[in-house]
Amino acid sequence: MNVSFEQLKSMVVFAQVIEQGSLSAAAKHLGLSRAVVSYHIKKLESSLGLKLLNRSTRSFTMTEAGQQYYYHCRTIAEQAQAANQQIENFKQEPEGLLKITCPVNVGLQTIVPALNEFKALYPKIELDVMLTDEVVNIIQEGIDLAIRGAPLADSGLQATKLSTLATCLCGSGEYFRKHGRPATPAELGQHQWVIYKLTSGVLTLSKGSKSYSIKTQGNISTNNAAARTAFVEGGHGLGRIPLYDALPKIKSGALEQVLADYALPDIEVYGVYPPGGASAKKLRLLIDYLKEYLLKEEKRAVL
């Protein structure tokens, strides 16, 4: 069976429908109307003589044939994108759009300053930066690079380690005057904490060969790291805070470190991107620049 140019377009549309989760979302992503997307799916099913989707008013599921066909359609779309990226690499000066997502606090404190310098070096590269503490669907949102503070979960995405962030235990002077200063890991469980909801709530410390696990509790919780630091600074509890955030406040006296002789797990910062994304020159340049910039920041953030 010969594949026409029109069918190739329909195959790319079909792949986007599956990846975006609906005909409407695929239409928005592709810049088409929902009716045109529906037309491509119907025409594809007609030319193949097989049903690819079981559709209801609000949702769809793939048929067995659709599942098999999607794999090949996705490969065609990825190969086309890879071809464009390879050609882009022949340009002397990198250009084009990079869409980046990052947690709010680490974004404002470290990533945005790095992007400021990167943009000055490569003025023809456009940046679209989304700061959010929620985990964004990279494929659906068309993200080129997501900054994540955890190892990559099992998925079809790729990742590279960008940096290691040290953390420390802090409280305000006001808090310690009211509630005392913990002198041992065991005492930490008796204190109020500002709970960061994106972590497990179990704190692990170590000293020499000994390790301690503490269940933290408190009556303030937040999903935003900057808010967590502000509540700790306000005297509402203890917090485990990245050193880049805590260090200026410790030096100014707004926060005080406790149990500094105990080690805490570092936060591993990763850059996550779609399969084959790093073959684009502009993304490789950004990843390499972030690694270099964040390494310099690591060396500066020493108590």
mmCIF file of C-alpha atoms in Angstrom:
data_model
loop_
_atom_site.group_PDB
_atom_site.id
_atom_site.type_symbol
_atom_site.label_atom_id
_atom_site.label_comp_id
_atom_site.label_asym_id
_atom_site.label_seq_id
_atom_site.Cartn_x
_atom_site.Cartn_y
_atom_site.Cartn_z
ATOM 1 C CA MET A 1 0.000 0.000 0.000
ATOM 2 C CA ASN A 2 1.463 3.347 -1.088
ATOM 3 C CA VAL A 3 1.409 6.104 1.506
ATOM 4 C CA SER A 4 0.204 9.451 0.207
ATOM 5 C CA PHE A 5 1.312 12.840 1.499
ATOM 6 C CA GLU A 6 -2.218 13.342 2.887
ATOM 7 C CA GLN A 7 -2.013 10.062 4.806
ATOM 8 C CA LEU A 8 1.341 11.070 6.319
ATOM 9 C CA LYS A 9 -0.342 14.228 7.644
ATOM 10 C CA SER A 10 -3.170 12.130 9.075
ATOM 11 C CA MET A 11 -0.671 9.816 10.781
ATOM 12 C CA VAL A 12 0.977 12.769 12.541
ATOM 13 C CA VAL A 13 -2.453 14.058 13.591
ATOM 14 C CA PHE A 14 -3.362 10.611 14.957
ATOM 15 C CA ALA A 15 -0.159 10.490 17.014
ATOM 16 C CA GLN A 16 -0.958 13.917 18.490
ATOM 17 C CA VAL A 17 -4.522 12.871 19.382
ATOM 18 C CA ILE A 18 -3.137 9.977 21.443
ATOM 19 C CA GLU A 19 -0.386 12.047 23.088
ATOM 20 C CA GLN A 20 -2.631 15.022 23.890
ATOM 21 C CA GLY A 21 -5.453 12.824 25.181
ATOM 22 C CA SER A 22 -8.317 14.310 23.165
ATOM 23 C CA LEU A 23 -9.230 15.604 19.713
ATOM 24 C CA SER A 24 -9.701 19.134 21.085
ATOM 25 C CA ALA A 25 -6.287 19.187 22.783
ATOM 26 C CA ALA A 26 -4.619 17.839 19.637
ATOM 27 C CA ALA A 27 -6.391 20.485 17.546
ATOM 28 C CA LYS A 28 -5.120 23.235 19.850
ATOM 29 C CA HIS A 29 -1.567 21.835 19.811
ATOM 30 C CA LEU A 30 -1.503 21.552 16.015
ATOM 31 C CA GLY A 31 -3.261 24.848 15.336
ATOM 32 C CA LEU A 32 -6.179 23.123 13.601
ATOM 33 C CA SER A 33 -9.913 23.021 14.203
ATOM 34 C CA ARG A 34 -11.408 20.025 15.995
ATOM 35 C CA ALA A 35 -13.390 19.248 12.835
ATOM 36 C CA VAL A 36 -10.195 18.996 10.766
ATOM 37 C CA VAL A 37 -8.607 16.666 13.334
ATOM 38 C CA SER A 38 -11.738 14.485 13.321
ATOM 39 C CA TYR A 39 -11.638 14.453 9.498
ATOM 40 C CA HIS A 40 -8.046 13.167 9.512
ATOM 41 C CA ILE A 41 -8.892 10.345 11.920
ATOM 42 C CA LYS A 42 -11.964 9.267 9.916
ATOM 43 C CA LYS A 43 -10.033 9.415 6.632
ATOM 44 C CA LEU A 44 -7.191 7.379 8.121
ATOM 45 C CA GLU A 45 -9.593 4.705 9.380
ATOM 46 C CA SER A 46 -11.316 4.659 5.975
ATOM 47 C CA SER A 47 -8.072 4.238 4.022
ATOM 48 C CA LEU A 48 -6.866 1.484 6.373
ATOM 49 C CA GLY A 49 -10.212 -0.262 6.539
ATOM 50 C CA LEU A 50 -9.835 -0.581 10.317
ATOM 51 C CA LYS A 51 -11.123 1.250 13.358
ATOM 52 C CA LEU A 52 -8.307 2.918 15.328
ATOM 53 C CA LEU A 53 -10.342 4.550 18.107
ATOM 54 C CA ASN A 54 -13.448 3.634 20.064
ATOM 55 C CA ARG A 55 -15.026 7.060 20.607
ATOM 56 C CA SER A 56 -17.672 8.262 23.027
ATOM 57 C CA THR A 57 -18.965 11.792 23.570
ATOM 58 C CA ARG A 58 -16.199 12.764 26.000
ATOM 59 C CA SER A 59 -13.375 10.267 25.554
ATOM 60 C CA PHE A 60 -11.819 7.543 23.430
ATOM 61 C CA THR A 61 -9.834 4.351 23.764
ATOM 62 C CA MET A 62 -7.477 2.834 21.238
ATOM 63 C CA THR A 63 -8.378 -0.416 19.527
ATOM 64 C CA GLU A 64 -5.706 -3.099 19.319
ATOM 65 C CA ALA A 65 -5.005 -1.989 15.751
ATOM 66 C CA GLY A 66 -4.837 1.629 16.945
ATOM 67 C CA GLN A 67 -2.238 0.769 19.572
ATOM 68 C CA GLN A 68 -0.009 -0.900 16.988
ATOM 69 C CA TYR A 69 -0.513 1.887 14.458
ATOM 70 C CA TYR A 70 0.179 4.635 17.004
ATOM 71 C CA TYR A 71 3.681 3.279 17.617
ATOM 72 C CA HIS A 72 4.578 3.737 13.942
ATOM 73 C CA CYS A 73 2.856 7.133 13.672
ATOM 74 C CA ARG A 74 4.764 8.381 16.715
ATOM 75 C CA THR A 75 8.047 7.157 15.180
ATOM 76 C CA ILE A 76 7.342 9.061 11.958
ATOM 77 C CA ALA A 77 6.607 12.273 13.906
ATOM 78 C CA GLU A 78 9.757 11.853 16.031
ATOM 79 C CA GLN A 79 11.916 11.204 12.954
ATOM 80 C CA ALA A 80 10.566 14.332 11.264
ATOM 81 C CA GLN A 81 11.338 16.375 14.364
ATOM 82 C CA ALA A 82 14.832 14.853 14.587
ATOM 83 C CA ALA A 83 15.467 15.769 10.934
ATOM 84 C CA ASN A 84 14.544 19.398 11.637
ATOM 85 C CA GLN A 85 16.796 19.431 14.688
ATOM 86 C CA GLN A 86 19.731 18.036 12.726
ATOM 87 C CA ILE A 87 19.327 20.677 10.012
ATOM 88 C CA GLU A 88 19.092 23.368 12.693
ATOM 89 C CA ASN A 89 22.540 22.321 13.909
ATOM 90 C CA PHE A 90 24.070 23.526 10.612
ATOM 91 C CA LYS A 91 23.137 27.110 11.430
ATOM 92 C CA GLN A 92 26.093 29.100 12.708
ATOM 93 C CA GLU A 93 24.051 30.961 15.321
ATOM 94 C CA PRO A 94 21.460 28.890 17.210
ATOM 95 C CA GLU A 95 17.907 30.187 17.081
ATOM 96 C CA GLY A 96 14.328 29.107 17.714
ATOM 97 C CA LEU A 97 12.065 28.600 20.714
ATOM 98 C CA LEU A 98 12.912 26.720 23.923
ATOM 99 C CA LYS A 99 10.012 26.009 26.295
ATOM 100 C CA ILE A 100 11.191 25.419 29.864
ATOM 101 C CA THR A 101 9.325 24.516 33.043
ATOM 102 C CA CYS A 102 10.771 24.714 36.536
ATOM 103 C CA PRO A 103 9.681 24.781 40.215
ATOM 104 C CA VAL A 104 9.003 28.347 41.346
ATOM 105 C CA ASN A 105 11.628 28.880 44.048
ATOM 106 C CA VAL A 106 14.613 27.181 42.411
ATOM 107 C CA GLY A 107 13.547 28.894 39.200
ATOM 108 C CA LEU A 108 13.612 32.390 40.684
ATOM 109 C CA GLN A 109 16.743 31.765 42.756
ATOM 110 C CA THR A 110 18.964 29.939 40.240
ATOM 111 C CA ILE A 111 17.416 29.018 36.871
ATOM 112 C CA VAL A 112 16.112 32.466 35.855
ATOM 113 C CA PRO A 113 19.478 34.150 36.648
ATOM 114 C CA ALA A 114 21.173 31.458 34.541
ATOM 115 C CA LEU A 115 18.699 32.011 31.694
ATOM 116 C CA ASN A 116 19.361 35.755 31.873
ATOM 117 C CA GLU A 117 23.017 35.128 31.062
ATOM 118 C CA PHE A 118 22.213 32.413 28.505
ATOM 119 C CA LYS A 119 19.854 34.740 26.616
ATOM 120 C CA ALA A 120 22.560 37.417 26.449
ATOM 121 C CA LEU A 121 24.934 34.874 24.872
ATOM 122 C CA TYR A 122 22.366 33.552 22.368
ATOM 123 C CA PRO A 123 19.971 36.426 21.560
ATOM 124 C CA LYS A 124 18.254 34.587 18.698
ATOM 125 C CA ILE A 125 17.020 31.800 20.993
ATOM 126 C CA GLU A 126 13.512 32.538 22.278
ATOM 127 C CA LEU A 127 12.658 31.460 25.829
ATOM 128 C CA ASP A 128 9.211 30.532 27.145
ATOM 129 C CA VAL A 129 9.604 29.900 30.886
ATOM 130 C CA MET A 130 6.820 28.333 32.990
ATOM 131 C CA LEU A 131 7.423 28.462 36.750
ATOM 132 C CA THR A 132 5.196 26.018 38.644
ATOM 133 C CA ASP A 133 5.610 23.543 41.497
ATOM 134 C CA GLU A 134 3.237 21.127 39.761
ATOM 135 C CA VAL A 135 4.624 18.338 37.556
ATOM 136 C CA VAL A 136 3.868 19.368 33.975
ATOM 137 C CA ASN A 137 3.152 16.815 31.227
ATOM 138 C CA ILE A 138 6.140 17.533 28.989
ATOM 139 C CA ILE A 139 4.734 15.945 25.845
ATOM 140 C CA GLN A 140 1.278 17.512 26.078
ATOM 141 C CA GLU A 141 2.642 20.985 26.818
ATOM 142 C CA GLY A 142 5.380 20.815 24.171
ATOM 143 C CA ILE A 143 8.098 21.394 26.779
ATOM 144 C CA ASP A 144 11.729 21.196 25.632
ATOM 145 C CA LEU A 145 13.271 21.038 29.115
ATOM 146 C CA ALA A 146 11.757 20.448 32.565
ATOM 147 C CA ILE A 147 13.786 21.066 35.720
ATOM 148 C CA ARG A 148 12.956 18.351 38.246
ATOM 149 C CA GLY A 149 14.199 17.772 41.787
ATOM 150 C CA ALA A 150 13.941 13.983 41.714
ATOM 151 C CA PRO A 151 15.236 11.038 39.671
ATOM 152 C CA LEU A 152 13.311 10.311 36.490
ATOM 153 C CA ALA A 153 10.359 7.982 36.948
ATOM 154 C CA ASP A 154 10.012 5.100 34.512
ATOM 155 C CA SER A 155 8.832 6.765 31.296
ATOM 156 C CA GLY A 156 9.755 7.395 27.692
ATOM 157 C CA LEU A 157 11.456 10.674 28.632
ATOM 158 C CA GLN A 158 15.192 11.275 28.910
ATOM 159 C CA ALA A 159 17.099 13.060 31.662
ATOM 160 C CA THR A 160 20.500 14.434 32.552
ATOM 161 C CA LYS A 161 21.742 15.458 35.992
ATOM 162 C CA LEU A 162 22.277 19.213 36.201
ATOM 163 C CA SER A 163 23.307 19.817 39.797
ATOM 164 C CA THR A 164 23.342 18.684 43.421
ATOM 165 C CA LEU A 165 21.740 21.008 45.971
ATOM 166 C CA ALA A 166 22.841 20.795 49.606
ATOM 167 C CA THR A 167 20.199 21.337 52.308
ATOM 168 C CA CYS A 168 20.235 22.359 55.964
ATOM 169 C CA LEU A 169 17.880 22.433 58.965
ATOM 170 C CA CYS A 170 16.770 25.915 59.969
ATOM 171 C CA GLY A 171 14.509 27.835 62.293
ATOM 172 C CA SER A 172 14.144 31.450 63.300
ATOM 173 C CA GLY A 173 15.588 32.977 66.486
ATOM 174 C CA GLU A 174 12.034 33.723 67.627
ATOM 175 C CA TYR A 175 11.040 30.071 67.253
ATOM 176 C CA PHE A 176 14.050 28.854 69.239
ATOM 177 C CA ARG A 177 13.377 31.363 72.047
ATOM 178 C CA LYS A 178 9.822 30.013 72.405
ATOM 179 C CA HIS A 179 10.403 26.288 71.847
ATOM 180 C CA GLY A 180 14.089 25.643 72.511
ATOM 181 C CA ARG A 181 16.829 24.507 70.174
ATOM 182 C CA PRO A 182 17.008 20.771 69.293
ATOM 183 C CA ALA A 183 20.368 19.263 70.235
ATOM 184 C CA THR A 184 19.826 15.706 68.978
ATOM 185 C CA PRO A 185 17.933 14.111 66.047
ATOM 186 C CA ALA A 186 15.479 12.525 68.483
ATOM 187 C CA GLU A 187 14.371 15.970 69.670
ATOM 188 C CA LEU A 188 13.390 16.988 66.125
ATOM 189 C CA GLY A 189 10.257 14.857 66.319
ATOM 190 C CA GLN A 190 9.016 16.948 69.257
ATOM 191 C CA HIS A 191 9.163 20.223 67.293
ATOM 192 C CA GLN A 192 6.754 21.941 64.957
ATOM 193 C CA TRP A 193 7.665 21.829 61.262
ATOM 194 C CA VAL A 194 6.594 23.745 58.214
ATOM 195 C CA ILE A 195 5.591 20.836 56.001
ATOM 196 C CA TYR A 196 6.615 20.882 52.331
ATOM 197 C CA LYS A 197 3.934 18.729 50.704
ATOM 198 C CA LEU A 198 6.078 17.597 47.768
ATOM 199 C CA THR A 199 8.306 15.557 50.109
ATOM 200 C CA SER A 200 7.592 12.373 52.083
ATOM 201 C CA GLY A 201 7.474 13.994 55.535
ATOM 202 C CA VAL A 202 10.208 11.674 56.820
ATOM 203 C CA LEU A 203 13.526 13.382 57.551
ATOM 204 C CA THR A 204 16.743 11.347 57.365
ATOM 205 C CA LEU A 205 19.971 12.465 59.049
ATOM 206 C CA SER A 206 23.295 10.690 59.378
ATOM 207 C CA LYS A 207 26.511 11.050 61.333
ATOM 208 C CA GLY A 208 29.349 8.645 60.815
ATOM 209 C CA SER A 209 27.856 5.157 60.470
ATOM 210 C CA LYS A 210 24.606 6.061 62.241
ATOM 211 C CA SER A 211 21.404 7.090 60.494
ATOM 212 C CA TYR A 212 18.245 8.615 61.984
ATOM 213 C CA SER A 213 14.734 8.871 60.510
ATOM 214 C CA ILE A 214 12.366 11.463 61.941
ATOM 215 C CA LYS A 215 8.661 11.863 61.169
ATOM 216 C CA THR A 216 7.982 15.597 60.867
ATOM 217 C CA GLN A 217 4.690 17.178 61.953
ATOM 218 C CA GLY A 218 3.265 20.669 61.960
ATOM 219 C CA ASN A 219 0.139 22.747 61.445
ATOM 220 C CA ILE A 220 1.379 24.651 58.382
ATOM 221 C CA SER A 221 1.904 22.897 55.063
ATOM 222 C CA THR A 222 2.506 24.215 51.561
ATOM 223 C CA ASN A 223 3.394 22.991 48.085
ATOM 224 C CA ASN A 224 5.597 26.042 47.432
ATOM 225 C CA ALA A 225 9.243 26.100 48.534
ATOM 226 C CA ALA A 226 9.413 29.907 48.835
ATOM 227 C CA ALA A 227 6.328 29.884 51.082
ATOM 228 C CA ARG A 228 7.915 27.141 53.200
ATOM 229 C CA THR A 229 11.006 29.294 53.773
ATOM 230 C CA ALA A 230 8.871 32.355 54.581
ATOM 231 C CA PHE A 231 6.862 30.442 57.211
ATOM 232 C CA VAL A 232 10.071 29.131 58.818
ATOM 233 C CA GLU A 233 11.469 32.662 58.837
ATOM 234 C CA GLY A 234 8.213 33.812 60.440
ATOM 235 C CA GLY A 235 8.819 31.544 63.438
ATOM 236 C CA HIS A 236 6.167 28.913 62.734
ATOM 237 C CA GLY A 237 8.399 25.844 62.755
ATOM 238 C CA LEU A 238 11.563 24.179 61.531
ATOM 239 C CA GLY A 239 12.292 23.416 57.902
ATOM 240 C CA ARG A 240 14.749 21.574 55.700
ATOM 241 C CA ILE A 241 15.772 24.267 53.229
ATOM 242 C CA PRO A 242 18.115 24.217 50.212
ATOM 243 C CA LEU A 243 21.374 25.959 51.046
ATOM 244 C CA TYR A 244 21.078 28.429 48.153
ATOM 245 C CA ASP A 245 17.870 29.726 49.786
ATOM 246 C CA ALA A 246 18.938 29.475 53.430
ATOM 247 C CA LEU A 247 22.475 30.866 53.225
ATOM 248 C CA PRO A 248 21.626 34.570 52.694
ATOM 249 C CA LYS A 249 19.058 34.422 55.504
ATOM 250 C CA ILE A 250 21.502 32.691 57.863
ATOM 251 C CA LYS A 251 24.135 35.347 57.147
ATOM 252 C CA SER A 252 21.579 38.124 57.789
ATOM 253 C CA GLY A 253 20.401 36.506 61.041
ATOM 254 C CA ALA A 254 16.851 35.853 59.803
ATOM 255 C CA LEU A 255 17.396 32.078 60.102
ATOM 256 C CA GLU A 256 19.622 29.930 62.306
ATOM 257 C CA GLN A 257 20.966 26.496 61.433
ATOM 258 C CA VAL A 258 20.627 23.531 63.800
ATOM 259 C CA LEU A 259 22.375 20.153 63.953
ATOM 260 C CA ALA A 260 24.927 21.329 61.392
ATOM 261 C CA ASP A 261 27.204 18.384 62.224
ATOM 262 C CA TYR A 262 24.613 15.925 60.846
ATOM 263 C CA ALA A 263 24.433 15.167 57.105
ATOM 264 C CA LEU A 264 21.190 15.458 55.133
ATOM 265 C CA PRO A 265 20.407 13.940 51.723
ATOM 266 C CA ASP A 266 21.152 16.300 48.849
ATOM 267 C CA ILE A 267 18.542 17.274 46.269
ATOM 268 C CA GLU A 268 19.494 15.982 42.829
ATOM 269 C CA VAL A 269 18.414 18.388 40.085
ATOM 270 C CA TYR A 270 17.672 16.892 36.673
ATOM 271 C CA GLY A 271 16.875 18.262 33.250
ATOM 272 C CA VAL A 272 14.127 16.148 31.660
ATOM 273 C CA TYR A 273 13.313 16.309 27.955
ATOM 274 C CA PRO A 274 11.442 14.387 25.229
ATOM 275 C CA PRO A 275 13.171 11.495 23.415
ATOM 276 C CA GLY A 276 15.762 12.814 20.976
ATOM 277 C CA GLY A 277 15.386 16.366 22.274
ATOM 278 C CA ALA A 278 19.073 16.747 23.098
ATOM 279 C CA SER A 279 19.977 16.325 19.417
ATOM 280 C CA ALA A 280 18.864 19.949 18.951
ATOM 281 C CA LYS A 281 21.851 22.283 19.199
ATOM 282 C CA LYS A 282 19.936 24.961 21.138
ATOM 283 C CA LEU A 283 18.876 22.472 23.845
ATOM 284 C CA ARG A 284 22.360 20.973 24.143
ATOM 285 C CA LEU A 285 23.767 24.470 24.582
ATOM 286 C CA LEU A 286 21.226 25.242 27.316
ATOM 287 C CA ILE A 287 21.849 21.980 29.203
ATOM 288 C CA ASP A 288 25.633 22.455 29.092
ATOM 289 C CA TYR A 289 25.285 26.074 30.199
ATOM 290 C CA LEU A 290 23.005 25.171 33.126
ATOM 291 C CA LYS A 291 25.455 22.495 34.307
ATOM 292 C CA GLU A 292 28.343 24.961 34.265
ATOM 293 C CA TYR A 293 26.341 27.759 35.905
ATOM 294 C CA LEU A 294 24.905 25.545 38.652
ATOM 295 C CA LEU A 295 28.335 24.051 39.408
ATOM 296 C CA LYS A 296 29.626 27.562 40.114
ATOM 297 C CA GLU A 297 26.607 28.194 42.340
ATOM 298 C CA GLU A 298 27.277 24.943 44.253
ATOM 299 C CA LYS A 299 30.798 26.127 45.067
ATOM 300 C CA ARG A 300 29.504 29.492 46.292
ATOM 301 C CA ALA A 301 26.815 28.017 48.548
ATOM 302 C CA VAL A 302 29.067 26.956 51.412
ATOM 303 C CA LEU A 303 28.296 27.783 55.031
#
